[in-house]
PDB file of C-alpha atoms in Angstrom:
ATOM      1  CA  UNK A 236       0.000   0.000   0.000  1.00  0.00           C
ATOM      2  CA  UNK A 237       1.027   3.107  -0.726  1.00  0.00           C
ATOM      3  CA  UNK A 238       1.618   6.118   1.605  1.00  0.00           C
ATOM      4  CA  UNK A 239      -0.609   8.231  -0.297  1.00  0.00           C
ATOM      5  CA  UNK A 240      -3.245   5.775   0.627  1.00  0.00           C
ATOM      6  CA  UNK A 241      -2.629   5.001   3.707  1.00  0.00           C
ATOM      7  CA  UNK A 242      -3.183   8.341   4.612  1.00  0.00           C
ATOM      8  CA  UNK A 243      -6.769   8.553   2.292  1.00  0.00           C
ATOM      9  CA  UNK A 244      -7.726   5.948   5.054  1.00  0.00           C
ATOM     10  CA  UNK A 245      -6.337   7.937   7.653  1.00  0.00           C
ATOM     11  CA  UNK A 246      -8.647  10.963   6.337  1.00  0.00           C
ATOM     12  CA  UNK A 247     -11.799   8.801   5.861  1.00  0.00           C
ATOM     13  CA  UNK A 248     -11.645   7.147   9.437  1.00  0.00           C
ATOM     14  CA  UNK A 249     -10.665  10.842  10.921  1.00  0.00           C
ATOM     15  CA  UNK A 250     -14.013  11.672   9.048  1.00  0.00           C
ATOM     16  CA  UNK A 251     -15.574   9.016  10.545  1.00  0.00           C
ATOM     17  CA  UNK A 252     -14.955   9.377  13.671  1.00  0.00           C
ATOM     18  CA  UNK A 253     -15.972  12.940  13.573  1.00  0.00           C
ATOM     19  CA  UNK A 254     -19.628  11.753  12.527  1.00  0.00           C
ATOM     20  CA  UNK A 255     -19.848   9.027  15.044  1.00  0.00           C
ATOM     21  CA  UNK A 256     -17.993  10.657  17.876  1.00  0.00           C
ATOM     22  CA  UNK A 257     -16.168   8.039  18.958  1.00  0.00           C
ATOM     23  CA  UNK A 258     -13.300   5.567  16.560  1.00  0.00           C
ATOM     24  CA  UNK A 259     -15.106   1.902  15.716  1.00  0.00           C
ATOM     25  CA  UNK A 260     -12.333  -0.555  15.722  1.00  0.00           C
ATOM     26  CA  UNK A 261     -13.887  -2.779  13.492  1.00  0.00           C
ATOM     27  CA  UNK A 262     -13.385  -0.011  11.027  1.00  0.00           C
ATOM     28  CA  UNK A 263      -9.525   0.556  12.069  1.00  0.00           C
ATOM     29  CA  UNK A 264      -9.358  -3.469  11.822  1.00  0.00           C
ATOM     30  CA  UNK A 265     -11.153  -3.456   8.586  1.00  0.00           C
ATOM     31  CA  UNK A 266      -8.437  -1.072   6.723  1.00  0.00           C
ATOM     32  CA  UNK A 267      -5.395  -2.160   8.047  1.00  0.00           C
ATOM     33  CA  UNK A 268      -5.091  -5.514   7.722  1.00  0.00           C
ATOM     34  CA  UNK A 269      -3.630  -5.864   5.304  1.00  0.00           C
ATOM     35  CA  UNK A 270      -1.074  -3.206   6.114  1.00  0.00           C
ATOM     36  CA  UNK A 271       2.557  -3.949   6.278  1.00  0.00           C
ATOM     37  CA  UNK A 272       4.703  -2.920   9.549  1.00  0.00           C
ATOM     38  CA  UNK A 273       5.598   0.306   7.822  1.00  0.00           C
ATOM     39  CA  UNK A 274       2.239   1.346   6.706  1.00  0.00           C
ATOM     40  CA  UNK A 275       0.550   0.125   9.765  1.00  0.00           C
ATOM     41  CA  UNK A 276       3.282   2.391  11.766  1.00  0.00           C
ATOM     42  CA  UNK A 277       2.252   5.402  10.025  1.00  0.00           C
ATOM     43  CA  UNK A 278      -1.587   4.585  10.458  1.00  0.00           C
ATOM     44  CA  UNK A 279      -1.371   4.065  13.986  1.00  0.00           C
ATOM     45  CA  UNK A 280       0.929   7.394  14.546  1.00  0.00           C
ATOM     46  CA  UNK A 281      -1.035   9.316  12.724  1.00  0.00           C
ATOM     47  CA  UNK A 282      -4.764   8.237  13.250  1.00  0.00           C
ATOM     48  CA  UNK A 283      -4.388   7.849  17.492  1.00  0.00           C
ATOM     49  CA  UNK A 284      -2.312  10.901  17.089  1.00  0.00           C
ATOM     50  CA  UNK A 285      -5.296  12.697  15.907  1.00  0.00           C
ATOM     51  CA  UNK A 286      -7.369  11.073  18.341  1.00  0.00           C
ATOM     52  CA  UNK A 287      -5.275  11.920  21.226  1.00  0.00           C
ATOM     53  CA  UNK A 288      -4.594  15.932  19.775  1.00  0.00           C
ATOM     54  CA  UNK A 289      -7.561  16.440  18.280  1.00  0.00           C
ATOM     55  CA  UNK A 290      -8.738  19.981  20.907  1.00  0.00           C
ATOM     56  CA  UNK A 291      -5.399  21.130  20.433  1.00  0.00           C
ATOM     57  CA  UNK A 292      -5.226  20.327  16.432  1.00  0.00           C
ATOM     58  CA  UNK A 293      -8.331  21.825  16.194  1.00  0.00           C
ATOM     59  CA  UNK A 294      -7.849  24.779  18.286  1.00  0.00           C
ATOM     60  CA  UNK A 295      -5.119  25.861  15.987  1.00  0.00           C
ATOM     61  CA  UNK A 296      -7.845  25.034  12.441  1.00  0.00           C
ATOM     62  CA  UNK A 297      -9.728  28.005  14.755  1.00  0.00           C
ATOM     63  CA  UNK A 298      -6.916  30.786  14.625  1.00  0.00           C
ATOM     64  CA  UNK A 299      -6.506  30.098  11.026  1.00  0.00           C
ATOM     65  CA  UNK A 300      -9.611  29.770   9.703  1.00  0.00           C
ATOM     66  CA  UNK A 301     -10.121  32.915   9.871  1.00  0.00           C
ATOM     67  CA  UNK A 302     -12.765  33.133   7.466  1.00  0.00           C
ATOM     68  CA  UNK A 303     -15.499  30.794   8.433  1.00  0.00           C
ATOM     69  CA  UNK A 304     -16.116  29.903  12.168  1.00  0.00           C
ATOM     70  CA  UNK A 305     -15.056  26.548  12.860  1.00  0.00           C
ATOM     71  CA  UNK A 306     -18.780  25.011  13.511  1.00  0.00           C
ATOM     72  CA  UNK A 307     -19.247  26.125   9.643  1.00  0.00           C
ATOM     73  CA  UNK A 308     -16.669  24.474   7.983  1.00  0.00           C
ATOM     74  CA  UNK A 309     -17.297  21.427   5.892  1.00  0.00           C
ATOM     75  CA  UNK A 310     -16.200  17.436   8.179  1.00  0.00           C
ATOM     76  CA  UNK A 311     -14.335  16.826   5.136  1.00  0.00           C
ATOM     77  CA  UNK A 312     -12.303  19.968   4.983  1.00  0.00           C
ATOM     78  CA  UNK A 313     -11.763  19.565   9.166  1.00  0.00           C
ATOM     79  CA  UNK A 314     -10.451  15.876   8.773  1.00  0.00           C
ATOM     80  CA  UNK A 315      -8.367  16.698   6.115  1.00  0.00           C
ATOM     81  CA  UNK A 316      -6.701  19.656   7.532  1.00  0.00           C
ATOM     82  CA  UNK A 317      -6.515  17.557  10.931  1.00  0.00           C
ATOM     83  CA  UNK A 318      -4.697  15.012   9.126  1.00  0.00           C
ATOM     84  CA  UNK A 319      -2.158  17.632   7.383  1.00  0.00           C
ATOM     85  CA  UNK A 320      -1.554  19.587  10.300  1.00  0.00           C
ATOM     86  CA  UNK A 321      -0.634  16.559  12.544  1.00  0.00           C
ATOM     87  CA  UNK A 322       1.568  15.371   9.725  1.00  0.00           C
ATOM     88  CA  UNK A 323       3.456  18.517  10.141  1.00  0.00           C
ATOM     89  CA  UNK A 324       3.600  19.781  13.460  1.00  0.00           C
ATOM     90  CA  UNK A 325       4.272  15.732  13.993  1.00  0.00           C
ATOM     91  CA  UNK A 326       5.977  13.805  11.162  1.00  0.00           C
ATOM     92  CA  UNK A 327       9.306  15.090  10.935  1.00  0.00           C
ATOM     93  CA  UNK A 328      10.062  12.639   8.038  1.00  0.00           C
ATOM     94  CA  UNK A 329       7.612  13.982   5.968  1.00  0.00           C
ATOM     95  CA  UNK A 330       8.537  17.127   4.271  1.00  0.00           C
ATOM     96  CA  UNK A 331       6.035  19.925   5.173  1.00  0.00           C
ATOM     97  CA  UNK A 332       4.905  20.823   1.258  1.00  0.00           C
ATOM     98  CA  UNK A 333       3.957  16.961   1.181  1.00  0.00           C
ATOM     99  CA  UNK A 334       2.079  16.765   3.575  1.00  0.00           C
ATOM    100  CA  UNK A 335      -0.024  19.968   1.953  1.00  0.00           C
ATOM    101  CA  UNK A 336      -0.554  18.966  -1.190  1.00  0.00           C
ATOM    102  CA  UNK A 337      -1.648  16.018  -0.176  1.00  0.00           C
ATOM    103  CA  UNK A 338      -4.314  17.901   1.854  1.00  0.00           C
ATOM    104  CA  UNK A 339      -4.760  20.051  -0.862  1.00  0.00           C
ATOM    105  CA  UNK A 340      -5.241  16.502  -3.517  1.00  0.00           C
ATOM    106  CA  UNK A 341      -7.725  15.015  -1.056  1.00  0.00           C
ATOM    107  CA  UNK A 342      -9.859  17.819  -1.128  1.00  0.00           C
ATOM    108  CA  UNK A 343     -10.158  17.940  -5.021  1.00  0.00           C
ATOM    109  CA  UNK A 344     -11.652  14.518  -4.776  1.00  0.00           C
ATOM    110  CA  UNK A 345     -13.473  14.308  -1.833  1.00  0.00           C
ATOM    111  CA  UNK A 346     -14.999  18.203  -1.112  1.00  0.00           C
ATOM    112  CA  UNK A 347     -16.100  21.152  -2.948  1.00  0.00           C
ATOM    113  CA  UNK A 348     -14.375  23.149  -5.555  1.00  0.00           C
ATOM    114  CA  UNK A 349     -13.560  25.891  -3.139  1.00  0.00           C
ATOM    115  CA  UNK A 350     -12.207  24.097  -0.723  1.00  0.00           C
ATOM    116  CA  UNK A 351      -8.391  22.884  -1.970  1.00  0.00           C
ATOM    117  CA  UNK A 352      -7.158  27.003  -2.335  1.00  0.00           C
ATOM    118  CA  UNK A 353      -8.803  27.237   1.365  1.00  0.00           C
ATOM    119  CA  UNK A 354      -7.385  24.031   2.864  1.00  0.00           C
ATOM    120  CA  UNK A 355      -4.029  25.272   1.217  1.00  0.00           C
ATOM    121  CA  UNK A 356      -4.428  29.101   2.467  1.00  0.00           C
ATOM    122  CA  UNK A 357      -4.339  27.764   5.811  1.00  0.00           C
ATOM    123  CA  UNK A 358      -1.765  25.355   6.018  1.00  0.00           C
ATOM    124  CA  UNK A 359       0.452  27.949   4.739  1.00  0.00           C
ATOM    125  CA  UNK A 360      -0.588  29.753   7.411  1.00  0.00           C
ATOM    126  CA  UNK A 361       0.199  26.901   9.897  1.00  0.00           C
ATOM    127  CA  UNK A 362       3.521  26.098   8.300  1.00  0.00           C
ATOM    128  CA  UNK A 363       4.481  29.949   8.459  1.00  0.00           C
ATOM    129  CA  UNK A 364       3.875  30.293  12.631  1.00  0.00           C
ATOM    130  CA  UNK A 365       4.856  26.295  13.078  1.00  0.00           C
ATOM    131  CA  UNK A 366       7.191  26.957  16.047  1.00  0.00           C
ATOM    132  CA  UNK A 367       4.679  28.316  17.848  1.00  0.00           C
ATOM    133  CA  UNK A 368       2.699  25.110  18.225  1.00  0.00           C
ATOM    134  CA  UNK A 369       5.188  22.621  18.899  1.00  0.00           C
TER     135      UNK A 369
END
C-alpha cells in the first residue's frame, strides 16, 4: 500500500470518527489488515495521534480559519486539515509541502471546488507560525 493511501484511510476514518464521535475498531481493523509494519506504523501514529490531539489540532484550524467559524466548515475539509496539520507539526520525516498537497489533492476529490485554495491558504498559514505550536 502506498503512503498516499494510507493516509486517504487515515482521512476517511478521521471523518468518521468525527460523525460518530467516537473511533469503531472494526473499522480501524477493517483497513489495516492488510497493512505492512511500515504502513501500519504510520496509520497508527497518525490516526491515534489525531485522536489523542484532536482539541489542540483543532484549536489551531480556529486561529486560522479565519474566514469561516469553525462550527461552519465542511467534516471533510476539518479531517483533512486535521490530518495535514498533525503530519506537520508531527511527522518530521515527511517534508512539510507533502504533507499539503496532499491535503490540498484530497480535497479535489473528496470536497467542494472551493475548498483545496482554502485548505491550502491555511496550512500555509500553519507552516508559516509552526514553532509556535510545537
Amino acid at each position: 500500500m502506498s503512503r498516499r493511501t494510507v493516509r486517504e484511510n487515515v482521512f476517511k476514518l478521521v471523518y468518521e470518527t468525527g460523525i460518530c464521535g467516537e473511533v469503531n475498531d472494526l473499522t480501524v481493523q477493517l483497513v489495516t489488515q492488510n497493512s505492512d509494519s511500515d504502513d501500519k506504523a504510520y496509520f497508527d501514529k497518525v490516526f491515534f495521534g489525531i485522536v489523542q490531539n484532536k482539541e489542540s489540532l483543532e484549536g489551531i484550524i480556529k486561529k486560522y480559519a479565519r474566514a469561516y467559524e469553525f462550527e461552519r466548515l465542511y467534516k471533510v475539509d476539518i479531517a483533512i486539515l486535521l490530518v495535514a496539520i498533525y503530519e506537520i507539526l508531527h511527522c518530521d520525516d515527511i517534508p512539510y509541502k507533502v504533507s499539503a498537497n496532499e491535503a490540498v489533492e484530497l480535497a479535489k476529490a473528496y470536497s467542494t471546488e472551493k475548498s483545496a485554495s482554502y485548505i491550502n491558504g491555511v496550512l500555509a498559514s500553519v507552516i508559516k507560525n509552526m514553532e509556535e505550536h510545537k
